[in-house]
């Protein structure tokens, strides 16, 4: 995080929950944030990113002592937003994942594809490389389609049409392709700008 009041506010927020910020780096130009304009009626929600030259986007390999970070850790989580910030961030993430696996830390990934940050083709190349480290893969039908070209058949979220069998098929294909331990898929039914139905599917290869 940047060495300014916004960065310190983020650290203070973590401290409220008993999270140790000892390994948080202070540097870079700004804190990556975004603004959400909530939709209404037929108008969808809108997100405005303010991430250029953020501290995370300027991270380089060797800056974080991952061996020390993972000494007492049991779980490491990353999302598709992180590698989308730049090739240097991808290198730092790979560095972390290699150490995490050596330390036998569980690794989970939320695909979280964001079209404003990178293209599906680049996401597919990079995320496919990272999947060898992932134990638990999390996503939804859009992520699976945009990042890996795996579609949920007979499903239209905008119309509220969800078929659980097609999602199980997506989960099975993801698990088979990447040999991860578990695949989790979130299911959203969009009734209006304000009302959504939420559920999830957790697939371990047999159940």
Coordinates of N, CA and C in Angstrom, one line a residue:
X1 N 0.8 -1.2 0.0 CA 0.0 0.0 0.0 C 0.9 1.2 0.0
X2 N 0.4 2.4 -0.5 CA 1.2 3.6 -0.5 C 1.4 4.1 0.9
X3 N 2.6 4.8 1.1 CA 2.9 5.3 2.4 C 2.2 6.7 2.5
X4 N 0.9 6.6 2.7 CA 0.1 7.8 2.9 C -1.1 7.5 3.7
X5 N -1.9 8.5 4.1 CA -3.1 8.2 5.0 C -4.0 7.1 4.4
X6 N -4.2 7.0 3.1 CA -5.1 6.0 2.6 C -4.5 4.6 2.8
X7 N -3.2 4.5 2.6 CA -2.6 3.2 2.8 C -2.6 2.8 4.3
X8 N -2.4 3.8 5.1 CA -2.5 3.5 6.6 C -3.9 3.1 7.0
X9 N -4.9 3.8 6.4 CA -6.3 3.4 6.7 C -6.6 2.0 6.4
X10 N -6.0 1.5 5.3 CA -6.2 0.1 4.9 C -5.6 -0.8 5.9
X11 N -4.4 -0.5 6.3 CA -3.7 -1.3 7.3 C -4.5 -1.3 8.6
X12 N -4.9 -0.1 9.0 CA -5.7 0.0 10.3 C -7.0 -0.9 10.2
X13 N -7.6 -0.9 9.1 CA -8.8 -1.7 8.9 C -8.5 -3.2 9.1
X14 N -7.4 -3.7 8.6 CA -6.9 -5.1 8.8 C -6.7 -5.3 10.3
X15 N -6.1 -4.4 11.0 CA -5.8 -4.6 12.4 C -7.0 -4.8 13.2
X16 N -8.1 -4.2 12.8 CA -9.4 -4.3 13.5 C -9.8 -5.8 13.7
X17 N -9.4 -6.6 12.7 CA -9.8 -8.0 12.7 C -8.7 -8.9 13.2
X18 N -7.7 -8.3 13.8 CA -6.6 -9.1 14.3 C -5.6 -9.7 13.3
X19 N -5.6 -9.0 12.1 CA -4.6 -9.5 11.1 C -3.3 -8.8 11.2
X20 N -2.2 -9.5 11.2 CA -0.9 -9.0 11.4 C -0.4 -8.4 10.1
X21 N -0.1 -7.0 10.1 CA 0.3 -6.4 8.9 C 1.8 -6.2 8.8
X22 N 2.5 -7.1 9.5 CA 4.0 -7.0 9.5 C 4.6 -7.0 8.1
X23 N 4.1 -7.8 7.2 CA 4.7 -8.0 5.9 C 4.1 -7.1 4.8
X24 N 3.2 -6.2 5.2 CA 2.7 -5.2 4.3 C 3.7 -4.2 3.8
X25 N 4.0 -4.1 2.5 CA 5.0 -3.1 2.0 C 4.3 -1.8 1.9
X26 N 5.1 -0.8 2.2 CA 4.6 0.6 2.0 C 5.4 1.3 0.9
X27 N 4.8 1.6 -0.2 CA 5.4 2.2 -1.3 C 4.5 2.3 -2.5
X28 N 5.0 2.9 -3.6 CA 4.2 3.0 -4.7 C 3.4 4.4 -4.7
X29 N 2.7 4.7 -5.8 CA 2.1 6.0 -5.9 C 0.7 6.1 -5.2
X30 N -0.1 5.0 -5.3 CA -1.5 5.2 -4.9 C -2.1 3.8 -4.5
X31 N -3.2 3.9 -3.8 CA -4.0 2.7 -3.4 C -4.9 2.4 -4.6
X32 N -4.9 1.2 -5.1 CA -5.8 0.8 -6.2 C -7.3 0.8 -5.6
X33 N -8.2 1.5 -6.2 CA -9.6 1.5 -5.7 C -10.5 1.6 -6.9
X34 N -11.8 1.4 -6.7 CA -12.8 1.6 -7.7 C -14.0 2.2 -7.1
X35 N -14.8 2.8 -7.9 CA -16.1 3.4 -7.5 C -17.2 2.6 -8.1
X36 N -18.3 2.4 -7.3 CA -19.4 1.6 -7.8 C -20.6 2.5 -7.8
X37 N -21.2 2.6 -9.0 CA -22.5 3.3 -9.2 C -23.6 2.3 -9.3
X38 N -24.4 2.1 -8.3 CA -25.5 1.1 -8.3 C -26.5 1.3 -9.3
X39 N -26.9 0.3 -10.1 CA -27.9 0.4 -11.1 C -29.3 0.6 -10.6
X40 N -30.2 0.9 -11.4 CA -31.6 1.1 -11.0 C -32.5 0.8 -12.2
X41 N -33.6 0.1 -12.0 CA -34.5 -0.3 -13.1 C -33.7 -1.0 -14.2
X42 N -33.8 -0.4 -15.5 CA -33.2 -1.0 -16.6 C -31.7 -0.7 -16.7
X43 N -31.2 0.3 -15.9 CA -29.9 0.8 -16.0 C -29.0 -0.1 -15.1
X44 N -27.9 -0.8 -15.7 CA -27.1 -1.6 -14.9 C -26.1 -0.8 -14.0
X45 N -25.5 -1.5 -13.1 CA -24.5 -0.9 -12.2 C -23.3 -0.6 -13.1
X46 N -22.5 0.4 -12.6 CA -21.3 0.8 -13.4 C -20.1 0.9 -12.4
X47 N -19.0 0.4 -12.8 CA -17.8 0.4 -12.0 C -16.7 1.3 -12.7
X48 N -16.1 2.2 -12.0 CA -15.0 3.0 -12.5 C -13.8 2.6 -11.7
X49 N -12.8 2.1 -12.4 CA -11.5 1.8 -11.8 C -10.5 2.9 -11.7
X50 N -9.8 3.0 -10.6 CA -8.8 4.0 -10.4 C -7.5 3.2 -9.9
X51 N -6.9 2.6 -10.8 CA -5.8 1.6 -10.5 C -4.4 2.0 -11.1
X52 N -4.4 2.9 -12.0 CA -3.1 3.2 -12.7 C -2.0 3.6 -11.7
X53 N -0.9 2.9 -11.9 CA 0.3 3.1 -11.0 C 0.0 2.9 -9.5
X54 N -0.9 1.9 -9.3 CA -1.1 1.5 -7.9 C 0.1 0.8 -7.3
X55 N 0.2 0.8 -6.0 CA 1.3 0.1 -5.3 C 1.4 -1.4 -5.7
X56 N 0.3 -2.1 -5.8 CA 0.3 -3.5 -6.2 C 0.8 -3.6 -7.6
X57 N 0.4 -2.7 -8.5 CA 0.8 -2.8 -9.9 C 2.3 -2.6 -10.1
X58 N 3.0 -2.0 -9.1 CA 4.4 -1.7 -9.2 C 5.2 -2.8 -8.4
X59 N 4.6 -3.8 -7.9 CA 5.3 -4.9 -7.2 C 6.3 -5.6 -8.1
X60 N 7.5 -5.9 -7.5 CA 8.5 -6.6 -8.3 C 8.9 -7.9 -7.5
X61 N 9.4 -8.8 -8.2 CA 9.9 -10.1 -7.5 C 11.0 -9.7 -6.5
X62 N 11.0 -10.5 -5.5 CA 12.0 -10.3 -4.4 C 11.7 -9.3 -3.4
X63 N 10.6 -8.6 -3.5 CA 10.3 -7.6 -2.6 C 9.6 -8.1 -1.3
X64 N 8.8 -9.3 -1.5 CA 8.1 -9.9 -0.3 C 8.9 -11.1 0.1
X65 N 9.2 -11.3 1.3 CA 9.9 -12.5 1.8 C 8.9 -13.7 2.0
X66 N 8.6 -14.3 0.9 CA 7.5 -15.3 0.9 C 7.8 -16.5 1.8
X67 N 9.1 -16.9 2.0 CA 9.4 -18.0 2.9 C 8.9 -17.7 4.3
X68 N 9.2 -16.4 4.7 CA 8.8 -16.0 6.1 C 7.2 -15.8 6.2
X69 N 6.7 -15.3 5.1 CA 5.2 -15.1 5.1 C 4.5 -16.4 5.3
X70 N 4.9 -17.5 4.6 CA 4.2 -18.7 4.7 C 4.6 -19.7 5.8
X71 N 5.5 -19.2 6.7 CA 6.0 -20.1 7.8 C 4.8 -20.6 8.6
X72 N 3.9 -19.8 9.0 CA 2.8 -20.1 9.8 C 1.4 -20.1 9.1
X73 N 1.5 -20.0 7.8 CA 0.3 -19.8 7.0 C -0.3 -21.2 6.6
X74 N -1.6 -21.3 6.4 CA -2.2 -22.5 6.0 C -2.9 -22.3 4.6
X75 N -3.1 -21.1 4.2 CA -4.0 -20.9 3.1 C -3.5 -19.6 2.4
X76 N -3.4 -19.7 1.0 CA -3.0 -18.5 0.2 C -4.1 -18.3 -0.9
X77 N -4.7 -17.1 -1.0 CA -5.7 -16.9 -2.0 C -5.3 -15.7 -2.9
X78 N -5.6 -15.9 -4.2 CA -5.4 -14.8 -5.1 C -6.6 -14.8 -6.1
X79 N -6.7 -13.7 -6.8 CA -7.8 -13.6 -7.8 C -7.3 -13.3 -9.2
X80 N -8.1 -13.4 -10.2 CA -7.7 -13.1 -11.5 C -7.4 -11.6 -11.7
X81 N -7.8 -10.8 -10.8 CA -7.5 -9.3 -10.9 C -6.0 -9.1 -10.7
X82 N -5.4 -9.8 -9.8 CA -4.0 -9.6 -9.5 C -3.1 -9.8 -10.7
X83 N -3.0 -10.9 -11.4 CA -2.1 -11.0 -12.6 C -2.5 -10.1 -13.8
X84 N -3.8 -9.6 -13.7 CA -4.2 -8.7 -14.8 C -3.6 -7.3 -14.7
X85 N -2.9 -7.0 -13.6 CA -2.3 -5.7 -13.4 C -1.0 -5.5 -14.0
X86 N -0.4 -6.6 -14.5 CA 0.9 -6.4 -15.3 C 1.8 -7.6 -15.2
X87 N 2.7 -7.7 -16.1 CA 3.6 -8.9 -16.2 C 4.5 -9.0 -14.9
X88 N 4.9 -7.8 -14.4 CA 5.7 -7.8 -13.2 C 4.9 -8.4 -12.0
X89 N 3.6 -8.2 -12.0 CA 2.8 -8.7 -10.9 C 2.6 -10.2 -11.1
X90 N 2.5 -10.7 -12.3 CA 2.4 -12.1 -12.6 C 3.7 -12.8 -12.1
X91 N 4.9 -12.2 -12.4 CA 6.1 -12.8 -11.9 C 6.2 -12.9 -10.4
X92 N 5.7 -11.9 -9.7 CA 5.7 -11.9 -8.2 C 4.7 -12.9 -7.7
X93 N 3.6 -13.1 -8.4 CA 2.6 -14.0 -8.0 C 3.1 -15.5 -8.2
X94 N 3.8 -15.7 -9.3 CA 4.4 -17.0 -9.5 C 5.4 -17.3 -8.4
X95 N 6.2 -16.3 -8.1 CA 7.2 -16.5 -7.0 C 6.5 -16.9 -5.7
X96 N 5.4 -16.3 -5.4 CA 4.6 -16.6 -4.2 C 4.0 -18.1 -4.3
X97 N 3.5 -18.4 -5.4 CA 2.8 -19.7 -5.6 C 3.8 -20.9 -5.5
X98 N 5.0 -20.7 -6.0 CA 6.1 -21.7 -5.9 C 6.4 -22.0 -4.5
X99 N 6.6 -20.9 -3.7 CA 7.0 -21.0 -2.3 C 5.8 -21.6 -1.5
X100 N 4.6 -21.2 -1.8 CA 3.4 -21.7 -1.1 C 3.3 -23.2 -1.3
X101 N 3.5 -23.7 -2.5 CA 3.4 -25.1 -2.7 C 4.5 -25.9 -2.0
X102 N 5.7 -25.4 -1.9 CA 6.8 -26.0 -1.2 C 6.4 -26.1 0.3
X103 N 5.7 -25.0 0.8 CA 5.4 -25.0 2.2 C 4.1 -25.7 2.5
X104 N 3.5 -26.4 1.4 CA 2.3 -27.2 1.5 C 1.1 -26.3 2.0
X105 N 1.1 -25.1 1.6 CA 0.0 -24.2 1.9 C -1.1 -24.4 0.8
X106 N -2.4 -24.5 1.3 CA -3.5 -24.6 0.4 C -3.6 -23.3 -0.5
X107 N -3.8 -23.5 -1.8 CA -3.9 -22.3 -2.7 C -5.3 -22.3 -3.3
X108 N -6.0 -21.2 -3.2 CA -7.3 -21.0 -3.9 C -7.2 -19.8 -4.8
X109 N -8.0 -19.9 -5.8 CA -8.0 -18.8 -6.8 C -9.5 -18.6 -7.3
X110 N -9.8 -17.3 -7.2 CA -11.1 -16.8 -7.8 C -10.8 -16.2 -9.1
X111 N -11.3 -16.8 -10.2 CA -11.0 -16.4 -11.6 C -11.3 -14.9 -11.8
X112 N -12.4 -14.5 -11.3 CA -12.8 -13.0 -11.3 C -12.3 -12.2 -12.5
X113 N -12.8 -12.7 -13.7 CA -12.4 -12.0 -14.9 C -12.9 -10.6 -15.0
X114 N -12.1 -9.6 -15.3 CA -12.5 -8.2 -15.5 C -12.1 -7.7 -16.9
X115 N -13.0 -7.5 -17.8 CA -12.7 -7.1 -19.1 C -12.0 -5.7 -19.2
X116 N -12.2 -4.9 -18.2 CA -11.5 -3.6 -18.2 C -10.1 -3.7 -17.9
X117 N -9.6 -4.8 -17.4 CA -8.2 -5.0 -17.1 C -7.4 -5.8 -18.1
X118 N -8.0 -6.8 -18.7 CA -7.2 -7.5 -19.8 C -8.2 -8.3 -20.7
X119 N -7.6 -8.8 -21.7 CA -8.5 -9.5 -22.7 C -8.6 -11.0 -22.4
X120 N -9.7 -11.6 -22.9 CA -9.9 -13.1 -22.6 C -8.7 -13.9 -23.1
X121 N -8.1 -13.5 -24.2 CA -7.0 -14.3 -24.7 C -5.8 -14.3 -23.8
X122 N -5.4 -13.1 -23.3 CA -4.3 -13.0 -22.4 C -4.6 -13.6 -21.1
X123 N -5.8 -13.5 -20.6 CA -6.2 -14.1 -19.4 C -6.1 -15.6 -19.5
X124 N -6.5 -16.2 -20.6 CA -6.4 -17.6 -20.8 C -5.0 -18.1 -20.7
X125 N -4.1 -17.4 -21.4 CA -2.7 -17.9 -21.4 C -2.1 -17.8 -20.0
X126 N -2.3 -16.7 -19.3 CA -1.6 -16.5 -18.0 C -2.3 -17.4 -16.9
X127 N -3.6 -17.4 -16.9 CA -4.3 -18.1 -15.8 C -4.1 -19.7 -16.0
X128 N -4.0 -20.1 -17.3 CA -3.7 -21.5 -17.5 C -2.4 -21.9 -16.9
X129 N -1.4 -21.1 -17.0 CA -0.1 -21.3 -16.4 C -0.2 -21.4 -14.9
X130 N -1.0 -20.6 -14.3 CA -1.1 -20.5 -12.8 C -1.9 -21.6 -12.2
X131 N -2.7 -22.3 -13.0 CA -3.6 -23.3 -12.5 C -2.9 -24.5 -11.9
X132 N -1.7 -24.8 -12.3 CA -0.9 -25.9 -11.8 C -0.7 -25.8 -10.3
X133 N -0.8 -24.6 -9.8 CA -0.6 -24.4 -8.3 C -1.9 -24.4 -7.5
X134 N -3.0 -24.4 -8.2 CA -4.3 -24.2 -7.5 C -4.9 -25.5 -7.0
X135 N -5.3 -25.4 -5.7 CA -6.0 -26.6 -5.1 C -7.6 -26.4 -5.2
X136 N -8.0 -25.1 -5.0 CA -9.4 -24.8 -5.0 C -9.7 -23.7 -6.0
X137 N -10.5 -24.0 -7.0 CA -10.8 -23.0 -8.1 C -12.2 -22.5 -7.9
X138 N -12.3 -21.2 -7.9 CA -13.6 -20.5 -7.7 C -14.0 -19.7 -8.9
X139 N -15.2 -19.7 -9.3 CA -15.6 -18.8 -10.4 C -17.1 -18.9 -10.7
X140 N -17.5 -18.4 -11.9 CA -18.9 -18.5 -12.3 C -18.9 -18.8 -13.8
X141 N -20.1 -18.9 -14.4 CA -20.2 -19.3 -15.7 C -19.5 -18.3 -16.7
X142 N -19.5 -17.0 -16.3 CA -18.8 -16.0 -17.2 C -17.3 -16.2 -17.1
X143 N -16.8 -16.4 -15.9 CA -15.4 -16.6 -15.8 C -14.9 -17.8 -16.6
X144 N -15.6 -18.9 -16.4 CA -15.2 -20.2 -17.1 C -15.2 -20.0 -18.6
X145 N -16.2 -19.2 -19.1 CA -16.3 -19.0 -20.5 C -15.2 -18.0 -21.0
X146 N -15.1 -16.9 -20.4 CA -14.1 -15.9 -20.8 C -12.7 -16.3 -20.7
X147 N -12.4 -17.0 -19.6 CA -11.0 -17.3 -19.3 C -10.6 -18.6 -20.0
X148 N -11.5 -19.6 -20.0 CA -11.1 -20.9 -20.5 C -11.9 -21.5 -21.6
X149 N -12.9 -20.7 -22.0 CA -13.8 -21.1 -23.1 C -14.7 -22.3 -22.8
X150 N -15.0 -22.5 -21.5 CA -15.9 -23.5 -21.1 C -17.3 -22.9 -20.8
X151 N -18.3 -23.3 -21.5 CA -19.6 -22.7 -21.4 C -20.6 -23.5 -20.6
X152 N -21.5 -22.8 -19.9 CA -22.6 -23.5 -19.2 C -23.8 -23.5 -20.2
X153 N -24.2 -24.7 -20.7 CA -25.2 -24.9 -21.7 C -26.6 -24.5 -21.1
X154 N -27.5 -24.1 -21.9 CA -28.9 -23.8 -21.6 C -29.0 -22.9 -20.4
X155 N -28.1 -21.9 -20.2 CA -28.2 -21.0 -19.1 C -28.1 -19.6 -19.6
X156 N -29.0 -18.7 -19.1 CA -29.0 -17.3 -19.4 C -29.3 -16.6 -18.1
X157 N -28.2 -16.0 -17.5 CA -28.3 -15.4 -16.2 C -29.2 -14.2 -16.2
X158 N -29.1 -13.4 -17.3 CA -30.0 -12.2 -17.4 C -31.5 -12.5 -17.4
X159 N -31.8 -13.7 -17.9 CA -33.2 -14.1 -18.0 C -33.6 -15.0 -16.7
X160 N -32.6 -15.2 -15.9 CA -32.9 -16.0 -14.7 C -33.0 -17.4 -14.9
X161 N -32.4 -17.9 -16.1 CA -32.5 -19.3 -16.4 C -31.2 -20.0 -16.0
X162 N -31.3 -20.8 -15.0 CA -30.1 -21.6 -14.4 C -30.4 -23.0 -14.4
X163 N -29.5 -23.8 -15.0 CA -29.7 -25.3 -15.0 C -28.5 -25.9 -14.3
X164 N -28.8 -26.5 -13.2 CA -27.7 -27.0 -12.3 C -26.8 -28.0 -13.0
X165 N -27.5 -28.8 -13.9 CA -26.7 -29.9 -14.6 C -25.6 -29.3 -15.4
X166 N -25.9 -28.2 -16.1 CA -24.9 -27.6 -17.0 C -23.7 -27.0 -16.1
X167 N -24.0 -26.5 -14.9 CA -23.0 -26.0 -14.1 C -22.1 -27.1 -13.5
X168 N -22.7 -28.3 -13.3 CA -21.9 -29.4 -12.8 C -21.0 -29.9 -13.9
X169 N -21.5 -29.8 -15.2 CA -20.6 -30.1 -16.3 C -19.4 -29.2 -16.4
X170 N -19.7 -27.9 -16.2 CA -18.6 -26.9 -16.2 C -17.6 -27.2 -15.1
X171 N -18.1 -27.5 -13.9 CA -17.2 -27.9 -12.8 C -16.3 -29.1 -13.1
X172 N -17.0 -30.1 -13.7 CA -16.3 -31.3 -14.0 C -15.2 -31.1 -15.1
X173 N -15.5 -30.2 -16.1 CA -14.5 -29.9 -17.1 C -13.3 -29.2 -16.5
X174 N -13.6 -28.2 -15.6 CA -12.5 -27.5 -15.0 C -11.6 -28.4 -14.1
X175 N -12.3 -29.3 -13.4 CA -11.5 -30.2 -12.5 C -10.6 -31.1 -13.3
X176 N -11.2 -31.6 -14.4 CA -10.5 -32.5 -15.3 C -9.3 -31.8 -16.0
X177 N -9.6 -30.6 -16.4 CA -8.5 -29.9 -17.2 C -7.4 -29.5 -16.3
X178 N -7.6 -29.1 -15.0 CA -6.6 -28.5 -14.2 C -6.2 -29.4 -13.0
X179 N -6.9 -30.5 -12.8 CA -6.6 -31.4 -11.7 C -6.6 -30.8 -10.4
X180 N -7.5 -29.8 -10.2 CA -7.5 -29.1 -8.9 C -8.4 -30.0 -7.9
X181 N -8.3 -29.8 -6.6 CA -8.9 -30.6 -5.6 C -10.5 -30.4 -5.6
X182 N -10.8 -29.1 -5.7 CA -12.3 -28.7 -5.6 C -12.5 -27.6 -6.5
X183 N -13.7 -27.6 -7.1 CA -14.2 -26.4 -8.0 C -15.5 -25.9 -7.3
X184 N -15.5 -24.6 -7.1 CA -16.7 -23.9 -6.6 C -17.2 -23.0 -7.7
X185 N -18.5 -23.0 -7.9 CA -19.1 -22.1 -8.9 C -20.3 -21.4 -8.3
X186 N -20.3 -20.1 -8.4 CA -21.4 -19.3 -7.8 C -22.4 -19.1 -8.9
X187 N -23.7 -19.2 -8.5 CA -24.8 -19.1 -9.4 C -25.6 -17.9 -9.1
X188 N -25.8 -17.0 -10.1 CA -26.6 -15.8 -9.8 C -27.8 -15.7 -10.7
X189 N -28.9 -15.4 -10.2 CA -30.1 -15.2 -11.0 C -30.5 -13.7 -10.8
X190 N -30.5 -13.0 -11.9 CA -30.7 -11.5 -11.9 C -32.2 -11.2 -12.1
X191 N -32.9 -10.8 -11.1 CA -34.3 -10.5 -11.2 C -34.5 -9.0 -11.6
X192 N -33.7 -8.1 -11.0 CA -33.7 -6.7 -11.3 C -32.4 -6.1 -10.9
X193 N -32.2 -4.8 -11.0 CA -31.0 -4.1 -10.6 C -30.8 -4.3 -9.1
X194 N -31.9 -4.5 -8.3 CA -31.8 -4.6 -6.9 C -31.8 -6.0 -6.3
X195 N -32.5 -6.9 -7.0 CA -32.8 -8.2 -6.5 C -32.1 -9.3 -7.3
X196 N -31.3 -10.1 -6.6 CA -30.6 -11.3 -7.2 C -30.8 -12.5 -6.4
X197 N -30.8 -13.7 -7.0 CA -30.8 -14.9 -6.3 C -29.4 -15.5 -6.3
X198 N -28.9 -16.0 -5.2 CA -27.5 -16.5 -5.1 C -27.5 -17.9 -4.6
X199 N -26.7 -18.7 -5.2 CA -26.5 -20.1 -4.7 C -25.1 -20.5 -5.2
X200 N -24.7 -21.7 -4.8 CA -23.3 -22.1 -5.2 C -23.3 -23.6 -5.4
X201 N -22.3 -24.1 -6.1 CA -22.1 -25.5 -6.4 C -20.6 -25.8 -6.0
X202 N -20.4 -26.8 -5.2 CA -19.1 -27.3 -4.8 C -18.9 -28.7 -5.3
X203 N -17.8 -28.9 -6.1 CA -17.6 -30.2 -6.8 C -16.3 -30.7 -6.5
X204 N -16.2 -32.0 -6.0 CA -14.9 -32.6 -5.6 C -14.5 -33.7 -6.5
X205 N -15.2 -33.9 -7.6 CA -14.9 -34.9 -8.6 C -15.9 -36.1 -8.6
X206 N -16.7 -36.2 -7.5 CA -17.7 -37.2 -7.5 C -19.0 -36.7 -6.9
X207 N -18.9 -35.8 -6.0 CA -20.1 -35.2 -5.4 C -20.3 -33.7 -5.6

